[in-house]
Amino acid sequence: HNRKRVFSSHQATILLFLHGNLIPSSFIIIIHSNLSLTMTAATALSQDQLRDILSRSLSPDAAARQHAENALLASQTAPGHCITVLRLVASNEAADGPVRQAAAVHFKNMVKKGWAPNSGGAHGDDHDADAEFRKHAVPAQDRDVIKNHLVELMCTVPPQIQVQLGESISLIAASDFPSQWDNLLPDLISRLDNRDWSVVNGVLVTANSIFKRFRYVQRSDALYKDILYVLHRFQEPLTELFKAINAQLDAFTAGNNVAELRPRLAALRTICRIFYSLNYQDLPEYFEDHMEEWMAGFAKHLEYVNPHLEDSDEENEPGPIDVLQVAVIQNLYLYANKDEEPFLPYLAKFTTLVWNLLLRVSQLPKHDALATTGIRFLSSLVGKLMHRELFQEEATLREIFARIVIPNLMIREVDEERFEDNPQEFILSDMEGSDTESRRKCAQELLRAMCRQFEPQTTQICSEHVSQMLASFHADAANQWRNKDVAIHLMLGISIKTESAQYGVSQVNEGVNVMEFFSSHVLTELQEPNMTVRPMVKATSIKFVSIFRNQFTKQHLEALLPLLIAHLGSPDVVVHTYAAAAMEKILTCKVDSGTQGGTISKVPKIGRAELNPVLNQLFTGLFSIVDNVDLDENEYVMKCIMRASNVARDDLLQVVQVVLEKLTAALARVAKNPKNPQYNHYLFESIAVLIRSVCTIDAAHTTAFENFLFPPFQDVLQKEVAEFTPYVFQLLAQILEFRPEGAGLGAAYTALFPPLLSPTLWECKGNIPALTRLLIAYLSKGASEILVQQPNSLLGILGVFQK
């Protein structure tokens, strides 16, 4: 049953011919490679031709769209093509609306791929990146024309097209500004006094995207030179525009002129983001001199209220005032963290303003960003000794608890919906170690900041609230379960003094008895056999165990394993995901076992002997999730499989066939559409651990691994699943390394060898480590066999090293 597949790729393609059933008796690989490519010079299109092609690129017919896209690709490097595209973008004919939009997107994509190598953010192989750039390169003779007219064009087109041109300017600026585009900033500044607010906002948004590069980068002379270049030209016009818009707010607010207010508020929000970029590295002298004007404006924005700009029916999307206030608080947070002396006189006032804002923020999702940003600002102040006097009164601390912490820890209806309908999003915002901010995470960080300065008072106040909420829960568990969830989160907030995502909690608040709270209130939730009872509290309880894993004794963890395994059967994705994640972390916990040679020796709390009694149940629970095609690929579950396999080692022999069948089936499924890199990584790692553990005991098992794994490997290589190819080569190397001495290479490995020497396979840097390991395994296991059967292979090996 020979099967062929014809490929058009110029790179080497592996075709596998399998004989017989699923178990291959031969593994023949044929390389197909186009040795030469005929390149024709790109031909420029007329404006009418371009209009026609772009119209067809919008066709509902896939074949027509593909033909149009090929035509665009063939002509885009022709001199003058970009200019023709921009002429079409500038067209004022009403019928050209969709075509102009398509032309603007086409131009942006040309700039993204063809203005400078990696200008579109590409990463990876340098050779591939350079080749891709040459394929799309914008001709040199068009570049000055584009840069001289692009800003002007952006200011004359409709807003939806303006967005595309603004992004194009930002992409060009990433490589050319300021050294090769010295007229960009003057062009942008000259349009800040335009009466058309769509133009002003377009200029501001473009400037913001250009200046973002000043954030989050290491300081250098070159960076400061660029910042100074921008400051000397932009700081004064920006400040004058900021003051002018602030002066206009009152008049338009009094007249309820929403149409005039919206673009001005949008402009203020973007100005605040530009302010953030220009002040990120250091406080510039100009902004220090004009501190009063900027701080007065920020205070005005935090106090600004206008019911006419609020949509009472909207629950998710923040309004124009909300996004402006978030941007303002981000600027305050930046200054507060820098401890800039000129800002200190304004600090007390802004603390009050942000406090008052948090008190009137609703629980709706549209106010989440405002709530989290405001809480982070307060946390940055509470945790510093220099600001202690602002919060030292007990009444102030109690008000923070009652009016900020607890309301933002309480589960909302939207949280319940996310828990059930969008568990991945819930996990991302709630999981230990996640970078995503949520109200609950920020409220807990505020508690920890309070403990750093006011630990006894905070602990006492928190303990009172915990007692009250638990009493409320016990009085009416069916309806007051949210109070128990808050009580657990309060304990998490005040108990932890030092922790890391990798190692968990290393130091706890001595005023809190974590283990007593666990035994009395958390363990009871985990012992509840009905998985439909309070699933959100179950998830929080599992998170509690995971976070305090280092505080549990070995005996505690042994007793907890069956309870966590039971929660793998929960129908709620969040619950069984947290259970898998907790077990994976528990399996990494270590405890001191004494000192050897002056070094403290550590051993796992849960090792092979402790895991063995529950190994079958653990894998059954984990693979019941993996096998469920109705669930998304769960990287936490697959990571737990990898970790458990690594701990079990020799004990895997008792489950090797079942585990290998399950992993092979999972690989076959994901190879059809790889979409979760983390899941895929842990899947291949699990297979590698299984091979190592089993074949270390008995190398004869390599035959079984070849029989199981070669079919899905064939599928991966035939379909050119680039994400999986390095993994496949690594596993092929690993199996070959374990092959018994004297067994030879076997037919499959012998047939695989010649194509591995093809230079095209080695052009992808991601393949090189895996191919190198595989080549070494060949030379180790069958060098003489290769030289006898394939005498010309030595030249190929040397060719690889030469390349």
PDB file of C-alpha atoms in Angstrom, residues 154-155 159 162-163 166 188 191-209 241 245 259-271 274:
ATOM      1  CA  MET A 154      -3.400  60.016   6.950  1.00  0.00           C
ATOM      2  CA  CYS A 155      -4.971  63.355   7.879  1.00  0.00           C
ATOM      3  CA  PRO A 159     -11.096  57.269  10.402  1.00  0.00           C
ATOM      4  CA  GLN A 162      -6.641  56.520   9.101  1.00  0.00           C
ATOM      5  CA  VAL A 163      -6.076  53.707  11.611  1.00  0.00           C
ATOM      6  CA  GLY A 166      -1.277  55.393  11.402  1.00  0.00           C
ATOM      7  CA  LEU A 188       2.742  65.420  13.146  1.00  0.00           C
ATOM      8  CA  ARG A 191      -1.457  69.058  12.579  1.00  0.00           C
ATOM      9  CA  LEU A 192      -2.169  69.184  16.312  1.00  0.00           C
ATOM     10  CA  ASP A 193      -4.065  72.469  15.882  1.00  0.00           C
ATOM     11  CA  ASN A 194      -6.331  71.042  13.175  1.00  0.00           C
ATOM     12  CA  ARG A 195     -10.024  71.751  13.748  1.00  0.00           C
ATOM     13  CA  ASP A 196     -10.930  68.220  12.686  1.00  0.00           C
ATOM     14  CA  TRP A 197     -10.679  66.110  15.835  1.00  0.00           C
ATOM     15  CA  SER A 198     -10.385  62.900  13.852  1.00  0.00           C
ATOM     16  CA  VAL A 199      -7.119  64.296  12.466  1.00  0.00           C
ATOM     17  CA  VAL A 200      -5.867  65.385  15.905  1.00  0.00           C
ATOM     18  CA  ASN A 201      -6.706  62.019  17.428  1.00  0.00           C
ATOM     19  CA  GLY A 202      -5.106  60.205  14.506  1.00  0.00           C
ATOM     20  CA  VAL A 203      -1.887  62.179  15.005  1.00  0.00           C
ATOM     21  CA  LEU A 204      -1.906  61.547  18.770  1.00  0.00           C
ATOM     22  CA  VAL A 205      -2.545  57.816  18.392  1.00  0.00           C
ATOM     23  CA  THR A 206       0.287  57.588  15.846  1.00  0.00           C
ATOM     24  CA  ALA A 207       2.661  59.529  18.113  1.00  0.00           C
ATOM     25  CA  ASN A 208       1.715  57.302  21.044  1.00  0.00           C
ATOM     26  CA  SER A 209       2.493  54.138  19.104  1.00  0.00           C
ATOM     27  CA  LEU A 241      -2.825  70.922  23.710  1.00  0.00           C
ATOM     28  CA  ILE A 245      -8.569  70.708  25.913  1.00  0.00           C
ATOM     29  CA  ALA A 259     -20.420  65.105  20.267  1.00  0.00           C
ATOM     30  CA  GLU A 260     -17.695  67.617  21.128  1.00  0.00           C
ATOM     31  CA  LEU A 261     -16.732  65.975  24.430  1.00  0.00           C
ATOM     32  CA  ARG A 262     -16.066  62.452  23.157  1.00  0.00           C
ATOM     33  CA  PRO A 263     -13.180  63.270  20.768  1.00  0.00           C
ATOM     34  CA  ARG A 264     -11.616  65.596  23.351  1.00  0.00           C
ATOM     35  CA  LEU A 265     -11.736  62.942  26.073  1.00  0.00           C
ATOM     36  CA  ALA A 266     -10.223  60.460  23.630  1.00  0.00           C
ATOM     37  CA  ALA A 267      -7.452  62.962  22.900  1.00  0.00           C
ATOM     38  CA  LEU A 268      -6.798  63.475  26.616  1.00  0.00           C
ATOM     39  CA  ARG A 269      -6.536  59.750  27.168  1.00  0.00           C
ATOM     40  CA  THR A 270      -3.927  59.413  24.385  1.00  0.00           C
ATOM     41  CA  ILE A 271      -2.044  62.471  25.694  1.00  0.00           C
ATOM     42  CA  ILE A 274       2.218  59.804  25.610  1.00  0.00           C
TER      43      ILE A 274
END
